[in-house]
Short mmCIF file of C-alpha atoms and ligand atoms in Angstrom, two decimals:
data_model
loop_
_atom_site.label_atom_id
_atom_site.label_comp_id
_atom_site.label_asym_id
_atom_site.label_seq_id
_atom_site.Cartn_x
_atom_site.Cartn_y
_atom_site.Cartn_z
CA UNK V 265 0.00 0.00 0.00
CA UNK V 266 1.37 3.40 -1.25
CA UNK V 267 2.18 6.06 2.13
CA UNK V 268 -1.27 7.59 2.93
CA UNK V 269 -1.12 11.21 3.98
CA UNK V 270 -3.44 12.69 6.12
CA UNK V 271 -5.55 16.12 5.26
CA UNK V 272 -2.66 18.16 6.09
CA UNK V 273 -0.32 15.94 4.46
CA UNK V 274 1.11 13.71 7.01
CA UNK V 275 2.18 10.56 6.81
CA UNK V 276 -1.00 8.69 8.59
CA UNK V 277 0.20 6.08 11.46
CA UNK V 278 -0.64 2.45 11.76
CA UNK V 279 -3.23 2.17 14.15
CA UNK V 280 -4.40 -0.36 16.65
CA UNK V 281 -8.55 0.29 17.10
CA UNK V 282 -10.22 -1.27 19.41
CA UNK V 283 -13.87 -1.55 18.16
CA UNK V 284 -16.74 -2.17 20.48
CA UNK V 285 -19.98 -2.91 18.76
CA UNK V 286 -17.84 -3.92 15.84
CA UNK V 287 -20.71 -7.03 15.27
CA UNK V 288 -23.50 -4.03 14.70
CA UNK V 289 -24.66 -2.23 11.80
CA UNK V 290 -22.00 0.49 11.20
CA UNK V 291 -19.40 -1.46 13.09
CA UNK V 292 -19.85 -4.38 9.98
CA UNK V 293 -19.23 -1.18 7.94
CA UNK V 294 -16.62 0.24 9.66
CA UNK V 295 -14.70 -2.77 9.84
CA UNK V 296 -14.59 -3.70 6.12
CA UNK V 297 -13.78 -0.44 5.01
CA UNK V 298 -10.67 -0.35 7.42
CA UNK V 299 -10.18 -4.07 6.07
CA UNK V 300 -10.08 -3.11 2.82
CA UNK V 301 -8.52 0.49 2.32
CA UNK V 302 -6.22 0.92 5.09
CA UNK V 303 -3.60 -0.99 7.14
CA UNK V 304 -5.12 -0.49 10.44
CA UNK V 305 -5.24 -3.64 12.76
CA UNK V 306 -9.01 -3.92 14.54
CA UNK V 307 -9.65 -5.71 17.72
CA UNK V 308 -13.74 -6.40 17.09
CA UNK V 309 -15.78 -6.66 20.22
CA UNK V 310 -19.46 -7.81 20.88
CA UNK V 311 -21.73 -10.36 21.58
CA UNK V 312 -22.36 -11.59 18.16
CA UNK V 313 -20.48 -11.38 14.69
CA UNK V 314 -22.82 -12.82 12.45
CA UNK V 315 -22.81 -9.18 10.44
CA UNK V 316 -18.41 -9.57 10.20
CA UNK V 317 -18.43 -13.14 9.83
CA UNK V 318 -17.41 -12.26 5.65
CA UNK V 319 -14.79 -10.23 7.35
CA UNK V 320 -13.45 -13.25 9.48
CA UNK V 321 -12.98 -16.35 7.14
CA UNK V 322 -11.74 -17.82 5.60
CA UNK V 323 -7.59 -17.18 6.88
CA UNK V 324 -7.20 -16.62 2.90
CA UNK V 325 -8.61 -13.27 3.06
CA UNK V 326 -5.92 -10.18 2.24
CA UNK V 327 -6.63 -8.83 6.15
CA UNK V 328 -6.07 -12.24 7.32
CA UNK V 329 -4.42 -11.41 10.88
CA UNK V 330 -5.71 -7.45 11.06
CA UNK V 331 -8.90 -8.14 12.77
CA UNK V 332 -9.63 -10.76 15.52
CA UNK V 333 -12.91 -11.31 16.88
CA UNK V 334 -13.49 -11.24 21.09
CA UNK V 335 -17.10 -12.49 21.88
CA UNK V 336 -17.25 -10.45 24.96
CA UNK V 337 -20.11 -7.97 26.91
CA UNK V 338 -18.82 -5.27 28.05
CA UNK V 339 -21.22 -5.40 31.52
CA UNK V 340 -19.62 -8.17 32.98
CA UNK V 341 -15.87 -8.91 31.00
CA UNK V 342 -12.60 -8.41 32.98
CA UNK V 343 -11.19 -8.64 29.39
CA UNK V 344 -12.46 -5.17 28.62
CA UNK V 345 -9.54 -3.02 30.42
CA UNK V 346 -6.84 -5.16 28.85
CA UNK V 347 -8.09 -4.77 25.28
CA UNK V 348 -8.43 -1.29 25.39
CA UNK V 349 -4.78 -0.83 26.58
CA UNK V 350 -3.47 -3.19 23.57
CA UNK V 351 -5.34 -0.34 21.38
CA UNK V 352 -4.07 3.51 20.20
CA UNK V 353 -7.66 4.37 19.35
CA UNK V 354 -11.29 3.17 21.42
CA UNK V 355 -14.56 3.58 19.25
CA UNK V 356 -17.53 2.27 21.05
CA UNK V 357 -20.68 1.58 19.10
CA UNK V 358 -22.24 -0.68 21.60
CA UNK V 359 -26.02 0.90 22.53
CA UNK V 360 -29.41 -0.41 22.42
CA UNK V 361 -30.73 1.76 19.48
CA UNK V 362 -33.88 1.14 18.43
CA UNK V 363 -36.71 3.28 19.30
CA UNK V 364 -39.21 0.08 20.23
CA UNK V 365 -37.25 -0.48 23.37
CA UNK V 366 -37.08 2.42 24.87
CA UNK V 367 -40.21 2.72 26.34
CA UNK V 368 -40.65 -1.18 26.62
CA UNK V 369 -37.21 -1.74 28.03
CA UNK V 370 -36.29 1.68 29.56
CA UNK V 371 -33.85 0.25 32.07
CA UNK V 372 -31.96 -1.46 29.91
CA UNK V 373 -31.94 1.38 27.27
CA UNK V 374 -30.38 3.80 30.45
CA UNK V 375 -28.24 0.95 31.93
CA UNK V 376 -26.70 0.33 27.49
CA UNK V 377 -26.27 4.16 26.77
CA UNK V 378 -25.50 5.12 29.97
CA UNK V 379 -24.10 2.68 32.80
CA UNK V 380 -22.15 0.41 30.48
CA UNK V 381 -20.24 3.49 28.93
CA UNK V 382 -18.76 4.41 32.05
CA UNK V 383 -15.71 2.05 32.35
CA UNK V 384 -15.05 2.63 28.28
CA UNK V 385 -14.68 5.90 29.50
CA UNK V 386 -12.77 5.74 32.75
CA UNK V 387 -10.31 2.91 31.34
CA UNK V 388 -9.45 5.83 28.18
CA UNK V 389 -9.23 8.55 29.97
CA UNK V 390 -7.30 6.58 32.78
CA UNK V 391 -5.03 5.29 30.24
CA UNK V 392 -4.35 7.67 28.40
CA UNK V 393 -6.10 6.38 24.89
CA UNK V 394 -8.28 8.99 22.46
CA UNK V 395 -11.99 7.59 22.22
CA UNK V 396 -14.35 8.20 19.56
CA UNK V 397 -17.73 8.02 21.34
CA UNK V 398 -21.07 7.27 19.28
CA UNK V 399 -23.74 8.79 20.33
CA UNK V 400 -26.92 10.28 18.40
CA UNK V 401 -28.90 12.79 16.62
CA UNK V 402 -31.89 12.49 19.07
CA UNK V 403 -29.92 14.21 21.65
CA UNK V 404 -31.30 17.09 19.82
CA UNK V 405 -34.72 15.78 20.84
CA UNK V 406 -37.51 17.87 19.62
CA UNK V 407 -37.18 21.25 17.51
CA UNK V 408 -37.89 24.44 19.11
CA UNK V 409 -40.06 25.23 16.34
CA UNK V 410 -42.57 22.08 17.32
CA UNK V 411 -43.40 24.10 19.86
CA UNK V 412 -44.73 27.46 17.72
CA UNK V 413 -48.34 27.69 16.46
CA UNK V 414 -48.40 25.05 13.13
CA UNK V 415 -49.02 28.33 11.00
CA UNK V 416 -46.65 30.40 12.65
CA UNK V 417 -44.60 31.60 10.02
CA UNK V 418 -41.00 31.24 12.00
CA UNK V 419 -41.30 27.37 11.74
CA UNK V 420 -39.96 28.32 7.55
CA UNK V 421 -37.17 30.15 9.66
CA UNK V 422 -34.35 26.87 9.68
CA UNK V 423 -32.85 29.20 12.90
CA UNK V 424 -36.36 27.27 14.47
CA UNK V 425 -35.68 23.76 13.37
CA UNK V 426 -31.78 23.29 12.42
CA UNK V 427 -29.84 21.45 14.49
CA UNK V 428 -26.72 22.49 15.56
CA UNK V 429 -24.10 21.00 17.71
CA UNK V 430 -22.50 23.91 19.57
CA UNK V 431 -25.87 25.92 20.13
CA UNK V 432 -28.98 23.85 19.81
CA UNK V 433 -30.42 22.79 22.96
CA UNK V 434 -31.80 19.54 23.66
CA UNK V 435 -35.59 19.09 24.18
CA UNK V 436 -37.13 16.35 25.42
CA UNK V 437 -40.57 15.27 26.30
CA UNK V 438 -41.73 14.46 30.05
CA UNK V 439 -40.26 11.67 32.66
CA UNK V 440 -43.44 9.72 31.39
CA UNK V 441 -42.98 9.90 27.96
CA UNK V 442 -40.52 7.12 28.44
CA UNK V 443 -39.24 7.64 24.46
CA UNK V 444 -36.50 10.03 26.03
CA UNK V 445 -34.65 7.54 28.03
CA UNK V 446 -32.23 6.77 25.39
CA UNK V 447 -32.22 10.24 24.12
CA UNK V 448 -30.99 11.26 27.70
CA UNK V 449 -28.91 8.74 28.64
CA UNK V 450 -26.78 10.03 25.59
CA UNK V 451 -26.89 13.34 26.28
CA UNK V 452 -25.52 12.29 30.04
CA UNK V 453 -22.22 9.96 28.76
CA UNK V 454 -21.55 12.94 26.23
CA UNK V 455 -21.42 15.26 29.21
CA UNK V 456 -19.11 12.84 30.79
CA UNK V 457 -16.80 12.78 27.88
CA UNK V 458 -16.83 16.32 27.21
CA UNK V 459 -16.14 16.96 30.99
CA UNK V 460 -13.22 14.07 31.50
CA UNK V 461 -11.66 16.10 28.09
CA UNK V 462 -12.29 19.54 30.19
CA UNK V 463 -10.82 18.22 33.78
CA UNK V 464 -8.41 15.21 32.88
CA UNK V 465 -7.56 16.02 29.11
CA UNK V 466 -9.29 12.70 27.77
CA UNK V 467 -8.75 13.03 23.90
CA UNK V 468 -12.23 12.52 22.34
CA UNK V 469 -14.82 12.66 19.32
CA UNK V 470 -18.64 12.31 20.06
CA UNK V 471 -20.42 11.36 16.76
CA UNK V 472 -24.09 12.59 16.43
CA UNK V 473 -25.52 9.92 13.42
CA UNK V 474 -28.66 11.22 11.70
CA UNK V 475 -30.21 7.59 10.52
CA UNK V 476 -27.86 5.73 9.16
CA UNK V 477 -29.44 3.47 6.50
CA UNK V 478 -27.92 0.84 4.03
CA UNK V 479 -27.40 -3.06 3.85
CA UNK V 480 -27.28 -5.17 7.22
CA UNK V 481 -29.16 -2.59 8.97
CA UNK V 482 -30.95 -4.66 11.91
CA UNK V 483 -33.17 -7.41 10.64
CA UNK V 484 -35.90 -9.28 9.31
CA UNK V 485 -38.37 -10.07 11.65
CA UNK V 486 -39.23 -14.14 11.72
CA UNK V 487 -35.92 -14.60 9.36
CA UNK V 488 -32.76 -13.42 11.03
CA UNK V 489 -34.47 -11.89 14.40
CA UNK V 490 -37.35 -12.21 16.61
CA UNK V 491 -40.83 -12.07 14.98
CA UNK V 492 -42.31 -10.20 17.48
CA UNK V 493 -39.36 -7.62 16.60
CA UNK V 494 -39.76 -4.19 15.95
CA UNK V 495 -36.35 -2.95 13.89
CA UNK V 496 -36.14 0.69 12.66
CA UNK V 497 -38.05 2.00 10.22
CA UNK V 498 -35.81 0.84 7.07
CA UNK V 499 -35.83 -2.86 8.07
CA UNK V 500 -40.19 -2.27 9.23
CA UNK V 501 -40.61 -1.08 5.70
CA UNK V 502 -38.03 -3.72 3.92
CA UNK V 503 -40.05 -6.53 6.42
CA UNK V 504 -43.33 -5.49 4.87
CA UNK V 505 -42.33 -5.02 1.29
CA UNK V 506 -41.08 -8.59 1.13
CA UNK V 507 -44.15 -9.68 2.80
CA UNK V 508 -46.43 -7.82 0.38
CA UNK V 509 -48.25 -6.06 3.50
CA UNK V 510 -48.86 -2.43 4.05
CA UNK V 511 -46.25 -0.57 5.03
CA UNK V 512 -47.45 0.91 9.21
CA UNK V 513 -47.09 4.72 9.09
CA UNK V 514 -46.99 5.59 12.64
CA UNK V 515 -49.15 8.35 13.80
CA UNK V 516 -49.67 9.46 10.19
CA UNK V 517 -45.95 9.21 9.28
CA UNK V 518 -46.23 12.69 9.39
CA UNK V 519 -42.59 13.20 11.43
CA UNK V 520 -39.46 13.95 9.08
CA UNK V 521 -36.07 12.59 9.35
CA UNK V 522 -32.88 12.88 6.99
CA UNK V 523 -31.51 10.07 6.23
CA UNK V 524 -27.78 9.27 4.70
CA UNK V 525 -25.80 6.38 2.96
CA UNK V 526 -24.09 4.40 5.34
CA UNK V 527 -20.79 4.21 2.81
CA UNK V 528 -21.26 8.13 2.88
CA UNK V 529 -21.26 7.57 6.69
CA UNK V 530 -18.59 5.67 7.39
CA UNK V 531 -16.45 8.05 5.00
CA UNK V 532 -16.74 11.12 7.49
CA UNK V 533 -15.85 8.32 10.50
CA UNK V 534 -12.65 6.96 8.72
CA UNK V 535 -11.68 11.11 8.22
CA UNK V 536 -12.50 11.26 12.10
CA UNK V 537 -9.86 8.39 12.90
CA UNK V 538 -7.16 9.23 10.31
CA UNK V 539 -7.16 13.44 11.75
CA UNK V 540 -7.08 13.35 15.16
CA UNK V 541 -5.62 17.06 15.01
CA UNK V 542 -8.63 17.81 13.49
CA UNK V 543 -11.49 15.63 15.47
CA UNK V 544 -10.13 15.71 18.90
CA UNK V 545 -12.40 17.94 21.09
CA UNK V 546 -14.97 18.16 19.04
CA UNK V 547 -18.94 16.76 18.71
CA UNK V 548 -20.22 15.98 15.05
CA UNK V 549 -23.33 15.73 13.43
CA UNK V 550 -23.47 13.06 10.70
CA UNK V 551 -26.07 13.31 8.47
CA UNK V 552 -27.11 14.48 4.56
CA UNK V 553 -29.66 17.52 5.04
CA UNK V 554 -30.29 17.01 1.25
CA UNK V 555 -32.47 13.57 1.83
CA UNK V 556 -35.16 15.13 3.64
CA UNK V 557 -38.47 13.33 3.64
CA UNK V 558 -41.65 12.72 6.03
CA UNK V 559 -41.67 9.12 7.04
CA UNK V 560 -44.98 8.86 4.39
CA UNK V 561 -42.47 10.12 1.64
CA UNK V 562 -39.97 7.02 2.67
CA UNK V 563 -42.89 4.51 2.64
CA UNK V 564 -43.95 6.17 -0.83
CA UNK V 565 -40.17 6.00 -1.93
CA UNK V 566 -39.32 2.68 -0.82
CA UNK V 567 -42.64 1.02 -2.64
CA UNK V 568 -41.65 2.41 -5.48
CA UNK V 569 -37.93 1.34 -5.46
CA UNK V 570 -38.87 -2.15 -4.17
CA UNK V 571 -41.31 -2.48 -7.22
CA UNK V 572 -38.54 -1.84 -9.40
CA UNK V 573 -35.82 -3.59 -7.96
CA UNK V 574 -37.81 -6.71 -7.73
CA UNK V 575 -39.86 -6.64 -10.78
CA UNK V 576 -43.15 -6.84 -8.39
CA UNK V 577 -46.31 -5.12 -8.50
CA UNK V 578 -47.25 -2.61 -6.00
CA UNK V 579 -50.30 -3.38 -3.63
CA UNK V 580 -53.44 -1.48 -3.75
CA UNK V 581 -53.09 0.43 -0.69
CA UNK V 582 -49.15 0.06 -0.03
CA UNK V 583 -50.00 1.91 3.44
CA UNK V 584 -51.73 1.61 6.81
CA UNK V 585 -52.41 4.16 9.37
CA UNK V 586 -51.56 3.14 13.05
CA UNK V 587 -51.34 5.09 16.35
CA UNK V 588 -48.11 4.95 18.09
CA UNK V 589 -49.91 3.47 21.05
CA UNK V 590 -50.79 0.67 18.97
CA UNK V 591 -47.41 0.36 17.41
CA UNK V 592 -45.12 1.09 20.30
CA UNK V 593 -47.32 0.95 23.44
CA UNK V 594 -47.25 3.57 26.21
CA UNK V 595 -44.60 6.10 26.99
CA UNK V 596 -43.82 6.64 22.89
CA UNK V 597 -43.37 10.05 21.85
CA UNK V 598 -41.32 11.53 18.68
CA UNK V 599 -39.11 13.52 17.19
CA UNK V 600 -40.64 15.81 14.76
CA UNK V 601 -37.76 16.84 12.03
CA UNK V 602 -33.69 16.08 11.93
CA UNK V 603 -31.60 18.49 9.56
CA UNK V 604 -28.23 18.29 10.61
CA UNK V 605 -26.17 21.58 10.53
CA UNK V 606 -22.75 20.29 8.33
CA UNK V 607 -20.60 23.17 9.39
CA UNK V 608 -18.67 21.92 11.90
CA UNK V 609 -17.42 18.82 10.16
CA UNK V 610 -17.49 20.52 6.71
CA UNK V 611 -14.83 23.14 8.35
CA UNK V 612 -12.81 20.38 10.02
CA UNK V 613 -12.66 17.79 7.60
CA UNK V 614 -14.25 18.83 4.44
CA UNK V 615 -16.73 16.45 4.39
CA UNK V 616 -19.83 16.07 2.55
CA UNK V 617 -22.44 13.08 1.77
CA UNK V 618 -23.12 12.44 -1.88
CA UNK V 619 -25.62 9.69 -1.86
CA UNK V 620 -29.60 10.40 -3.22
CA UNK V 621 -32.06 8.97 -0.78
CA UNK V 622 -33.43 7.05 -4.14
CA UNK V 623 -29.79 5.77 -5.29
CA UNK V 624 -29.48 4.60 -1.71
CA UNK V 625 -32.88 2.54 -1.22
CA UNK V 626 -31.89 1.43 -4.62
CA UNK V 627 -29.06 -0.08 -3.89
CA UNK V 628 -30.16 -0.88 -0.15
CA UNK V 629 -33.09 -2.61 -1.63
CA UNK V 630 -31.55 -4.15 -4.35
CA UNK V 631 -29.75 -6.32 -1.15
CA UNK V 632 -32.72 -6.59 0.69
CA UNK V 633 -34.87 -8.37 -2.16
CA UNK V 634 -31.23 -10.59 -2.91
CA UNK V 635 -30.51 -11.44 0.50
CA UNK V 636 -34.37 -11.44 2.02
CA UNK V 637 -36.77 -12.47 -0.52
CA UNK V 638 -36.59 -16.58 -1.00
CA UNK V 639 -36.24 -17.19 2.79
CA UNK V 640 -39.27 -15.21 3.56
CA UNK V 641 -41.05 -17.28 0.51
CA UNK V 642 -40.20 -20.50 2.42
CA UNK V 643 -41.21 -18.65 5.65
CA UNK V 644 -44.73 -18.18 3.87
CA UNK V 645 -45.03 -21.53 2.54
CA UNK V 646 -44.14 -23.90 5.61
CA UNK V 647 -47.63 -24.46 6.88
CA UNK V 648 -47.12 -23.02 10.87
CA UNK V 649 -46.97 -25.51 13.58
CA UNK V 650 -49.89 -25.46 15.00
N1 NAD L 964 -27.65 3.68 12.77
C1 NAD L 964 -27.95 4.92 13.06
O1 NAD L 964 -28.50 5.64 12.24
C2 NAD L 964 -27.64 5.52 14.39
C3 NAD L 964 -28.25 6.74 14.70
C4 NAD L 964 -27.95 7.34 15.93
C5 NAD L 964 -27.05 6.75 16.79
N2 NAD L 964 -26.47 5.57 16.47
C6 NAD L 964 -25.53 5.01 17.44
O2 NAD L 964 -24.48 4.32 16.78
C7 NAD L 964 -24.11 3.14 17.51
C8 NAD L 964 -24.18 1.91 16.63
O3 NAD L 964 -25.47 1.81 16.07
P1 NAD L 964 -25.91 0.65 15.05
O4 NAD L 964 -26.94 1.23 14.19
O5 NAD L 964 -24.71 0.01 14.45
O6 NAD L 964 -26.61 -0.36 16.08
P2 NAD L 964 -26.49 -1.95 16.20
O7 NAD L 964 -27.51 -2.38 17.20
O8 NAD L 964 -26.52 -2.58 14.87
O9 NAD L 964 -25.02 -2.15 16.81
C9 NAD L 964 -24.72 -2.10 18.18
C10 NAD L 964 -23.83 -3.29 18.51
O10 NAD L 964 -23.44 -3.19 19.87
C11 NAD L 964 -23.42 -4.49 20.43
N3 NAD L 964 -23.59 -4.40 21.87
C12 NAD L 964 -24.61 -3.83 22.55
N4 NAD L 964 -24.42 -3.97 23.87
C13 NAD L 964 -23.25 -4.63 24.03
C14 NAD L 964 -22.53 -5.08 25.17
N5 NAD L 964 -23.01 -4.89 26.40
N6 NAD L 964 -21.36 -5.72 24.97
C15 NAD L 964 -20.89 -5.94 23.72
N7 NAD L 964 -21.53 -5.55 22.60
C16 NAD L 964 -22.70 -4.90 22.76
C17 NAD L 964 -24.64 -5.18 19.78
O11 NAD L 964 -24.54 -6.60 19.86
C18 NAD L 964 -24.58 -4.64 18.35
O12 NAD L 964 -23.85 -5.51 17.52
C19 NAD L 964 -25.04 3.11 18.73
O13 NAD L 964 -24.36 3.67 19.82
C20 NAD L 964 -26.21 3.99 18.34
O14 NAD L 964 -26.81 4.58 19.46
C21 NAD L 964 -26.76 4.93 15.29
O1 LIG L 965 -42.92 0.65 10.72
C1 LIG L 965 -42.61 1.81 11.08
C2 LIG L 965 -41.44 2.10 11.81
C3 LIG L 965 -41.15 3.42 12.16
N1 LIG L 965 -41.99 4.42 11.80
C4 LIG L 965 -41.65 5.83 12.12
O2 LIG L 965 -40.48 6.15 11.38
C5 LIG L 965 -39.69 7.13 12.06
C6 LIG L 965 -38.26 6.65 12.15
O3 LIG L 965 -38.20 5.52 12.97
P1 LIG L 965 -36.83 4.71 13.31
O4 LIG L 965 -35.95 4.60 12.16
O5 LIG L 965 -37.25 3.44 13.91
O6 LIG L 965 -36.12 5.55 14.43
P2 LIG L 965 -35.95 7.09 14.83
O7 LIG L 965 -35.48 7.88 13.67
O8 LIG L 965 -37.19 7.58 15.46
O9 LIG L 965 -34.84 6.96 15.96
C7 LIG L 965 -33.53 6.51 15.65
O10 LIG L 965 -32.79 7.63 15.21
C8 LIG L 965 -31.46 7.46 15.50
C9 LIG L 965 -31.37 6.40 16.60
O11 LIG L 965 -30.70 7.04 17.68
C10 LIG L 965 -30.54 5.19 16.34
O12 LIG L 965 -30.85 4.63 15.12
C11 LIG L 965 -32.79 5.95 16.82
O13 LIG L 965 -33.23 6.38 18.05
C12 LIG L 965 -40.39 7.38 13.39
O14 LIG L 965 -41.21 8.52 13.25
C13 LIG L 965 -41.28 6.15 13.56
O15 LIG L 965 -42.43 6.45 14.33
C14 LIG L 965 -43.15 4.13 11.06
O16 LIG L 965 -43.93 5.04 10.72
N2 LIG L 965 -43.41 2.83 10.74
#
């Protein structure tokens, strides 16, 4: 591999990363794209690798040797400590992060975002090793312009609704409204961070994702994850496309979110790790303001895509209205609209997401249909035991 300069034009060091969550979504992501464009050694932690598994075997593959697995929970692992000190760099991905359990599991959401952060934390700053921190976009919580009349005329005013990292503030909805428990669990470990940086000089990045979508996101209820499941809204929609059901829009599917490319993603995350200059210190929103939609406009999107990708015809009503009581039980609330504000990362490492919302459901859906649609045809056909 030819020398590989940073953005200023340094040479860029061989790093040792230790990755927990590495077995999620973005760390499956993560990890092949420092497999396969950079020389970086990973040590992969979490509880399952079925997502990294192509990553692992066979010993032929070119990174042979540059990643090894640990099956490991960070709760209860006296492992965790000596891992991290074998490592230059922490990232920790580890979280539950999807919205059905927060209000159905609210302990274990605070105890996951919260709780089992704190020793990642204390064993970096203790030893002396930068951490890149994920945390989320729905710190932001609610806009301030939710809260105006609906036809007041500031909520066209983006100063209302754009979310910003160094000046928004974070709004969230009542103790009871148990949605927020994730949302402010969060908020509290990025307080930590940011005060272990201020008081002990921890080196650290906190990453603020703005949905993440692409391939391997989650799963497909009944085929590779509970049935009773409820994923996020990319694998709900993918799970009833296959299916040929309605897709369930959620209180009218009237909130709006912005969602990005996870290759566009992971881009801005492997500029994060390769510029520490540049990243250490700060918090960044990740996210593509350009793919805004209402959650209708996704279901509308993604029925369209899916016919085409698959050859299939759509349904007759490709949609179903259902309260979020119904769909989420008690304690659900929402956030009304995500656009990310892209200066700070823009100024400190010229990033920008390129990726169409329909290019990406294309080729998100493309693997869906590849990967999803003959199992769930055998799923349908096996008569259930009854
Ligand atoms: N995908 C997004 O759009 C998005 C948006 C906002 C925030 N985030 C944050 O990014 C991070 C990763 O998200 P993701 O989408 O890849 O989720 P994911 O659920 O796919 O990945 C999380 C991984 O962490 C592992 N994990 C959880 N608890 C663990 C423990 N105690 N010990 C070991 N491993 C454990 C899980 O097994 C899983 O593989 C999370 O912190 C999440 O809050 C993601
Ligand atoms: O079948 C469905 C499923 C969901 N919805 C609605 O879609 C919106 C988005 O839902 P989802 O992707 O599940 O999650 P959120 O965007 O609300 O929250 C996530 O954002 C980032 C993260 O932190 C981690 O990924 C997580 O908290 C929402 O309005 C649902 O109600 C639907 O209509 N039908």
């Amino acid at each position: 591999m030819a020398t590989r300069t940073d953005l200023d034009g340094r040479p860029i060091k061989l790093m040792t990363i230790c990755m927990i969550g590495a077995g999620g979504f973005i760390g499956s992501h993560l990890c092949e794209k420092l497999m396969s464009e950079t020389p970086h050694k990973v040590l992969a932690l979490d509880v399952y690798n079925d997502k990294i598994k192509h990553l692992l075997e066979p010993d032929s593959l070119p990174w042979a040797g540059r990643i090894q697995f640990h099956r490991l929970n960070i709760k209860h692992d006296s492992r965790l400590e000596g891992l991290i000190k074998m490592a230059d760099l922490v990232i920790n991905l580890a979280a539950i992060c999807t919205p059905a359990d927060y209000n159905t599991r609210p302990l274990d959401t605070i105890y996951s975002n919260f709780i089992d952060a704190l020793p990642v934390v204390k064993y970096c700053s203790e030893n002396n090793k930068r951490l890149i921190h994920f945390s989320t976009c729905e710190v932001y919580g609610k806009t301030i312009g939710s809260f105006l009349p609906k036809d007041s005329p500031l909520r066209q005013d983006p100063a209302y609704y754009v979310l910003k990292e160094d000046t928004s503030p974070c709004i969230f909805g009542s103790i009871e409204k148990q949605r927020w428990s994730y949302a402010c669990a969060k908020q509290l470990i990025e307080r930590l961070i940011y005060a272990e940086g201020a008081e002990n000089g921890l080196e650290f990045t906190i990453v603020r994702p703005f949905n993440w979508i692409g391939p391997r996101m989650d799963f497909i209820p009944g085929i590779d994850g509970p049935s009773e499941g409820v994923p996020r809204v990319l694998a709900c929609f993918s799970n009833n496309l296959l299916r040929r059901e309605p897709l369930k829009l959620v209180d009218g599917g009237e909130s709006q979110r912005t969602f990005i490319y996870i290759k566009d993603a992971i881009e801005a995350v492997l500029l994060m790790i390769e510029n520490p200059d540049r990243a250490n210190g700060h918090i960044f929103n990740v996210g593509n303001p350009n793919n805004e939609v209402t959650v209708r406009q996704l279901a509308e999107m993604m029925t369209k895509v899916y016919a085409k990708v698959s050859g299939e015809t759509v349904l007759e009503s490709p949609t179903v209205d259902v309260s979020s009581k119904e769909f989420y039980g008690e304690g659900y609330d929402d956030s009304d609209k995500r656009i990310p504000d892209m200066t700070i990362i823009n100024k400190q490492l010229g990033w920008n997401p390129k990726t169409s919302l329909w290019d990406l459901l294309e080729s998100t859906l493309t693997y869906q249909h590849r990967t999803y649609a003959e199992a769930i045809k055998k799923s349908i056909a096996k008569p259930s035991a009854s």
